[in-house]
PDB file of C-alpha atoms in Angstrom:
ATOM      1  CA  UNK A   1      34.897 111.476 -51.863  1.00  0.00           C
ATOM      2  CA  UNK A   2      34.947 109.248 -54.839  1.00  0.00           C
ATOM      3  CA  UNK A   3      34.291 105.280 -54.764  1.00  0.00           C
ATOM      4  CA  UNK A   4      35.465 102.003 -56.755  1.00  0.00           C
ATOM      5  CA  UNK A   5      32.535 101.203 -58.446  1.00  0.00           C
ATOM      6  CA  UNK A   6      30.651  98.370 -56.655  1.00  0.00           C
ATOM      7  CA  UNK A   7      30.119  94.587 -57.709  1.00  0.00           C
ATOM      8  CA  UNK A   8      26.638  93.798 -57.016  1.00  0.00           C
ATOM      9  CA  UNK A   9      23.269  95.380 -57.013  1.00  0.00           C
ATOM     10  CA  UNK A  10      21.331  95.548 -53.602  1.00  0.00           C
ATOM     11  CA  UNK A  11      19.182  92.391 -54.404  1.00  0.00           C
ATOM     12  CA  UNK A  12      21.669  89.702 -54.948  1.00  0.00           C
ATOM     13  CA  UNK A  13      23.240  90.710 -51.480  1.00  0.00           C
ATOM     14  CA  UNK A  14      19.763  90.361 -50.665  1.00  0.00           C
ATOM     15  CA  UNK A  15      19.585  87.086 -52.010  1.00  0.00           C
ATOM     16  CA  UNK A  16      22.334  86.148 -49.705  1.00  0.00           C
ATOM     17  CA  UNK A  17      20.500  87.100 -46.034  1.00  0.00           C
ATOM     18  CA  UNK A  18      17.588  85.308 -47.693  1.00  0.00           C
ATOM     19  CA  UNK A  19      19.415  82.349 -48.154  1.00  0.00           C
ATOM     20  CA  UNK A  20      21.094  82.638 -45.082  1.00  0.00           C
ATOM     21  CA  UNK A  21      17.636  82.966 -42.837  1.00  0.00           C
ATOM     22  CA  UNK A  22      16.147  80.003 -44.849  1.00  0.00           C
ATOM     23  CA  UNK A  23      18.928  77.812 -43.691  1.00  0.00           C
ATOM     24  CA  UNK A  24      19.090  78.802 -40.017  1.00  0.00           C
ATOM     25  CA  UNK A  25      14.808  78.637 -40.187  1.00  0.00           C
ATOM     26  CA  UNK A  26      15.203  82.024 -38.703  1.00  0.00           C
ATOM     27  CA  UNK A  27      13.243  83.284 -41.322  1.00  0.00           C
ATOM     28  CA  UNK A  28      13.802  87.456 -42.280  1.00  0.00           C
ATOM     29  CA  UNK A  29      11.464  90.724 -42.946  1.00  0.00           C
ATOM     30  CA  UNK A  30      11.622  93.083 -45.260  1.00  0.00           C
ATOM     31  CA  UNK A  31      12.375  95.551 -41.964  1.00  0.00           C
ATOM     32  CA  UNK A  32      15.188  93.329 -41.090  1.00  0.00           C
ATOM     33  CA  UNK A  33      16.652  92.550 -44.569  1.00  0.00           C
ATOM     34  CA  UNK A  34      17.222  96.568 -45.552  1.00  0.00           C
ATOM     35  CA  UNK A  35      19.402  96.896 -42.009  1.00  0.00           C
ATOM     36  CA  UNK A  36      21.325  94.042 -43.134  1.00  0.00           C
ATOM     37  CA  UNK A  37      22.049  95.330 -46.495  1.00  0.00           C
ATOM     38  CA  UNK A  38      22.669  98.955 -44.886  1.00  0.00           C
ATOM     39  CA  UNK A  39      25.665  96.942 -42.452  1.00  0.00           C
ATOM     40  CA  UNK A  40      26.998  95.253 -45.377  1.00  0.00           C
ATOM     41  CA  UNK A  41      27.980  98.137 -47.130  1.00  0.00           C
ATOM     42  CA  UNK A  42      28.525 100.044 -44.065  1.00  0.00           C
ATOM     43  CA  UNK A  43      31.598  97.560 -43.067  1.00  0.00           C
ATOM     44  CA  UNK A  44      31.970  96.892 -47.048  1.00  0.00           C
ATOM     45  CA  UNK A  45      33.499 100.716 -46.887  1.00  0.00           C
ATOM     46  CA  UNK A  46      35.741  99.559 -44.039  1.00  0.00           C
ATOM     47  CA  UNK A  47      37.426  96.487 -44.966  1.00  0.00           C
ATOM     48  CA  UNK A  48      36.966  96.652 -48.815  1.00  0.00           C
ATOM     49  CA  UNK A  49      37.008 100.426 -49.188  1.00  0.00           C
ATOM     50  CA  UNK A  50      34.427 100.599 -51.920  1.00  0.00           C
ATOM     51  CA  UNK A  51      31.005 100.144 -51.468  1.00  0.00           C
ATOM     52  CA  UNK A  52      28.844  96.155 -51.774  1.00  0.00           C
ATOM     53  CA  UNK A  53      26.397  97.597 -53.999  1.00  0.00           C
ATOM     54  CA  UNK A  54      25.168 100.364 -56.521  1.00  0.00           C
ATOM     55  CA  UNK A  55      21.934 101.769 -54.565  1.00  0.00           C
ATOM     56  CA  UNK A  56      21.477 104.375 -52.458  1.00  0.00           C
ATOM     57  CA  UNK A  57      20.358 103.470 -48.824  1.00  0.00           C
ATOM     58  CA  UNK A  58      17.549 106.134 -47.642  1.00  0.00           C
ATOM     59  CA  UNK A  59      16.920 107.436 -44.194  1.00  0.00           C
ATOM     60  CA  UNK A  60      13.555 106.125 -43.551  1.00  0.00           C
ATOM     61  CA  UNK A  61      11.668 106.271 -40.588  1.00  0.00           C
ATOM     62  CA  UNK A  62      11.911 102.977 -39.710  1.00  0.00           C
ATOM     63  CA  UNK A  63      16.045 103.005 -40.138  1.00  0.00           C
ATOM     64  CA  UNK A  64      17.812 102.895 -43.303  1.00  0.00           C
ATOM     65  CA  UNK A  65      16.494 101.687 -46.533  1.00  0.00           C
ATOM     66  CA  UNK A  66      16.788 100.785 -50.068  1.00  0.00           C
ATOM     67  CA  UNK A  67      14.118 101.941 -52.210  1.00  0.00           C
ATOM     68  CA  UNK A  68      14.328  99.021 -55.336  1.00  0.00           C
ATOM     69  CA  UNK A  69      14.480  95.854 -52.134  1.00  0.00           C
ATOM     70  CA  UNK A  70      12.466  97.453 -50.463  1.00  0.00           C
ATOM     71  CA  UNK A  71       9.626  97.751 -53.232  1.00  0.00           C
ATOM     72  CA  UNK A  72      10.376  93.444 -54.333  1.00  0.00           C
ATOM     73  CA  UNK A  73       9.038  92.760 -50.913  1.00  0.00           C
ATOM     74  CA  UNK A  74       6.784  95.063 -49.333  1.00  0.00           C
ATOM     75  CA  UNK A  75       4.163  92.144 -50.417  1.00  0.00           C
ATOM     76  CA  UNK A  76       5.418  90.445 -47.610  1.00  0.00           C
ATOM     77  CA  UNK A  77       4.267  93.960 -45.334  1.00  0.00           C
ATOM     78  CA  UNK A  78       6.052  92.804 -41.919  1.00  0.00           C
ATOM     79  CA  UNK A  79       6.155  88.740 -42.179  1.00  0.00           C
ATOM     80  CA  UNK A  80       8.949  86.665 -43.430  1.00  0.00           C
ATOM     81  CA  UNK A  81       9.561  87.185 -46.954  1.00  0.00           C
ATOM     82  CA  UNK A  82       8.615  83.491 -48.195  1.00  0.00           C
ATOM     83  CA  UNK A  83      11.164  83.578 -51.401  1.00  0.00           C
ATOM     84  CA  UNK A  84      13.163  79.679 -51.825  1.00  0.00           C
ATOM     85  CA  UNK A  85      16.868  81.263 -52.895  1.00  0.00           C
ATOM     86  CA  UNK A  86      19.356  78.577 -54.238  1.00  0.00           C
ATOM     87  CA  UNK A  87      23.162  78.773 -54.045  1.00  0.00           C
ATOM     88  CA  UNK A  88      23.378  79.850 -58.244  1.00  0.00           C
ATOM     89  CA  UNK A  89      21.235  82.632 -56.656  1.00  0.00           C
ATOM     90  CA  UNK A  90      24.339  83.856 -55.737  1.00  0.00           C
ATOM     91  CA  UNK A  91      27.264  82.512 -57.091  1.00  0.00           C
ATOM     92  CA  UNK A  92      28.357  85.320 -58.902  1.00  0.00           C
ATOM     93  CA  UNK A  93      29.176  86.918 -55.581  1.00  0.00           C
ATOM     94  CA  UNK A  94      32.466  86.032 -55.133  1.00  0.00           C
ATOM     95  CA  UNK A  95      34.461  84.477 -52.382  1.00  0.00           C
ATOM     96  CA  UNK A  96      35.876  87.481 -50.499  1.00  0.00           C
ATOM     97  CA  UNK A  97      32.127  89.460 -50.779  1.00  0.00           C
ATOM     98  CA  UNK A  98      31.108  86.145 -48.972  1.00  0.00           C
ATOM     99  CA  UNK A  99      33.228  86.171 -46.153  1.00  0.00           C
ATOM    100  CA  UNK A 100      32.396  90.053 -45.422  1.00  0.00           C
ATOM    101  CA  UNK A 101      28.847  89.310 -45.527  1.00  0.00           C
ATOM    102  CA  UNK A 102      28.972  85.915 -43.326  1.00  0.00           C
ATOM    103  CA  UNK A 103      30.849  87.991 -40.617  1.00  0.00           C
ATOM    104  CA  UNK A 104      27.422  90.298 -41.166  1.00  0.00           C
ATOM    105  CA  UNK A 105      25.101  87.528 -40.771  1.00  0.00           C
ATOM    106  CA  UNK A 106      27.201  86.036 -37.716  1.00  0.00           C
ATOM    107  CA  UNK A 107      26.995  89.549 -36.138  1.00  0.00           C
ATOM    108  CA  UNK A 108      23.745  91.258 -36.597  1.00  0.00           C
ATOM    109  CA  UNK A 109      21.964  88.080 -38.294  1.00  0.00           C
ATOM    110  CA  UNK A 110      20.589  86.595 -35.358  1.00  0.00           C
ATOM    111  CA  UNK A 111      18.950  89.669 -34.324  1.00  0.00           C
ATOM    112  CA  UNK A 112      15.337  90.828 -34.949  1.00  0.00           C
ATOM    113  CA  UNK A 113      14.100  93.555 -37.272  1.00  0.00           C
ATOM    114  CA  UNK A 114      13.088  95.735 -34.617  1.00  0.00           C
ATOM    115  CA  UNK A 115      16.268  95.569 -32.691  1.00  0.00           C
ATOM    116  CA  UNK A 116      18.113  96.628 -35.590  1.00  0.00           C
ATOM    117  CA  UNK A 117      15.494  99.662 -35.683  1.00  0.00           C
ATOM    118  CA  UNK A 118      16.776 100.683 -32.651  1.00  0.00           C
ATOM    119  CA  UNK A 119      20.604  99.968 -33.351  1.00  0.00           C
ATOM    120  CA  UNK A 120      20.303 102.517 -36.747  1.00  0.00           C
ATOM    121  CA  UNK A 121      18.620 105.159 -34.509  1.00  0.00           C
ATOM    122  CA  UNK A 122      21.761 105.622 -32.793  1.00  0.00           C
ATOM    123  CA  UNK A 123      24.202 106.057 -35.379  1.00  0.00           C
ATOM    124  CA  UNK A 124      25.409 109.091 -36.818  1.00  0.00           C
ATOM    125  CA  UNK A 125      24.433 108.001 -40.403  1.00  0.00           C
ATOM    126  CA  UNK A 126      20.833 107.647 -40.299  1.00  0.00           C
ATOM    127  CA  UNK A 127      20.923 110.183 -37.835  1.00  0.00           C
ATOM    128  CA  UNK A 128      22.834 113.385 -39.834  1.00  0.00           C
ATOM    129  CA  UNK A 129      20.642 112.690 -42.929  1.00  0.00           C
ATOM    130  CA  UNK A 130      17.738 112.790 -41.017  1.00  0.00           C
ATOM    131  CA  UNK A 131      18.690 116.219 -39.694  1.00  0.00           C
ATOM    132  CA  UNK A 132      16.086 118.258 -39.385  1.00  0.00           C
ATOM    133  CA  UNK A 133      13.054 115.400 -39.535  1.00  0.00           C
ATOM    134  CA  UNK A 134      11.160 113.982 -36.511  1.00  0.00           C
ATOM    135  CA  UNK A 135      12.205 110.181 -36.300  1.00  0.00           C
ATOM    136  CA  UNK A 136       8.456 109.281 -37.919  1.00  0.00           C
ATOM    137  CA  UNK A 137       8.214 111.393 -40.318  1.00  0.00           C
ATOM    138  CA  UNK A 138       8.772 110.374 -43.898  1.00  0.00           C
ATOM    139  CA  UNK A 139      12.591 110.915 -45.631  1.00  0.00           C
ATOM    140  CA  UNK A 140      13.996 110.188 -48.438  1.00  0.00           C
ATOM    141  CA  UNK A 141      17.544 111.517 -47.473  1.00  0.00           C
ATOM    142  CA  UNK A 142      20.427 109.291 -48.943  1.00  0.00           C
ATOM    143  CA  UNK A 143      22.569 108.192 -46.299  1.00  0.00           C
ATOM    144  CA  UNK A 144      26.247 109.688 -47.570  1.00  0.00           C
ATOM    145  CA  UNK A 145      29.149 106.714 -48.095  1.00  0.00           C
ATOM    146  CA  UNK A 146      31.276 109.056 -46.715  1.00  0.00           C
ATOM    147  CA  UNK A 147      29.249 109.035 -43.357  1.00  0.00           C
ATOM    148  CA  UNK A 148      28.637 105.535 -43.339  1.00  0.00           C
ATOM    149  CA  UNK A 149      32.966 104.940 -43.922  1.00  0.00           C
ATOM    150  CA  UNK A 150      33.478 107.100 -41.057  1.00  0.00           C
ATOM    151  CA  UNK A 151      31.245 105.845 -38.879  1.00  0.00           C
ATOM    152  CA  UNK A 152      31.844 102.325 -38.923  1.00  0.00           C
ATOM    153  CA  UNK A 153      35.945 103.047 -38.818  1.00  0.00           C
ATOM    154  CA  UNK A 154      35.408 104.783 -35.784  1.00  0.00           C
ATOM    155  CA  UNK A 155      33.287 101.644 -34.386  1.00  0.00           C
ATOM    156  CA  UNK A 156      36.278  99.402 -35.407  1.00  0.00           C
ATOM    157  CA  UNK A 157      38.561 101.234 -34.000  1.00  0.00           C
ATOM    158  CA  UNK A 158      37.250 101.630 -30.587  1.00  0.00           C
ATOM    159  CA  UNK A 159      36.130  98.044 -30.664  1.00  0.00           C
ATOM    160  CA  UNK A 160      40.195  97.362 -31.036  1.00  0.00           C
ATOM    161  CA  UNK A 161      40.854  99.678 -28.142  1.00  0.00           C
ATOM    162  CA  UNK A 162      38.377  98.806 -25.929  1.00  0.00           C
ATOM    163  CA  UNK A 163      39.872  94.995 -26.925  1.00  0.00           C
ATOM    164  CA  UNK A 164      43.637  96.150 -26.198  1.00  0.00           C
ATOM    165  CA  UNK A 165      43.034  98.030 -22.382  1.00  0.00           C
ATOM    166  CA  UNK A 166      41.299  94.905 -21.319  1.00  0.00           C
ATOM    167  CA  UNK A 167      43.812  92.704 -21.806  1.00  0.00           C
TER     168      UNK A 167
END
């Protein structure tokens, strides 16, 4: 399947989540940031019918990761990223996409990196991309956008179905 070109790069979207974590005084590790980027991409494919950022997401042992963004924040190791982000650093993200990122933050931002890692390890896009690899084996296979869109669409449909049957 062919998708429209993404509007942003992953580092710009990363700035948004770093800003949110700084505002909330939660702190954010590189590993958590990677998972938030993954969820942003997945839900953008469902709600916007396009990727939110250009870079590929790889199926690493610790879950989905964007190589370029990972390298940028690798110096922080497992510690929180220490970077001041200002509103001007995310001003190129339009309001419609900010709304999507707000929702991602509300749903996933409260969890720590290890919880998000376990969550992604149960999801088809990561599992499919790692087909044939052991859990902690090095892998740089790309998580397909099509797999992400299908998985998150099914997740949304299940959620909607469950909310109508519980009423």
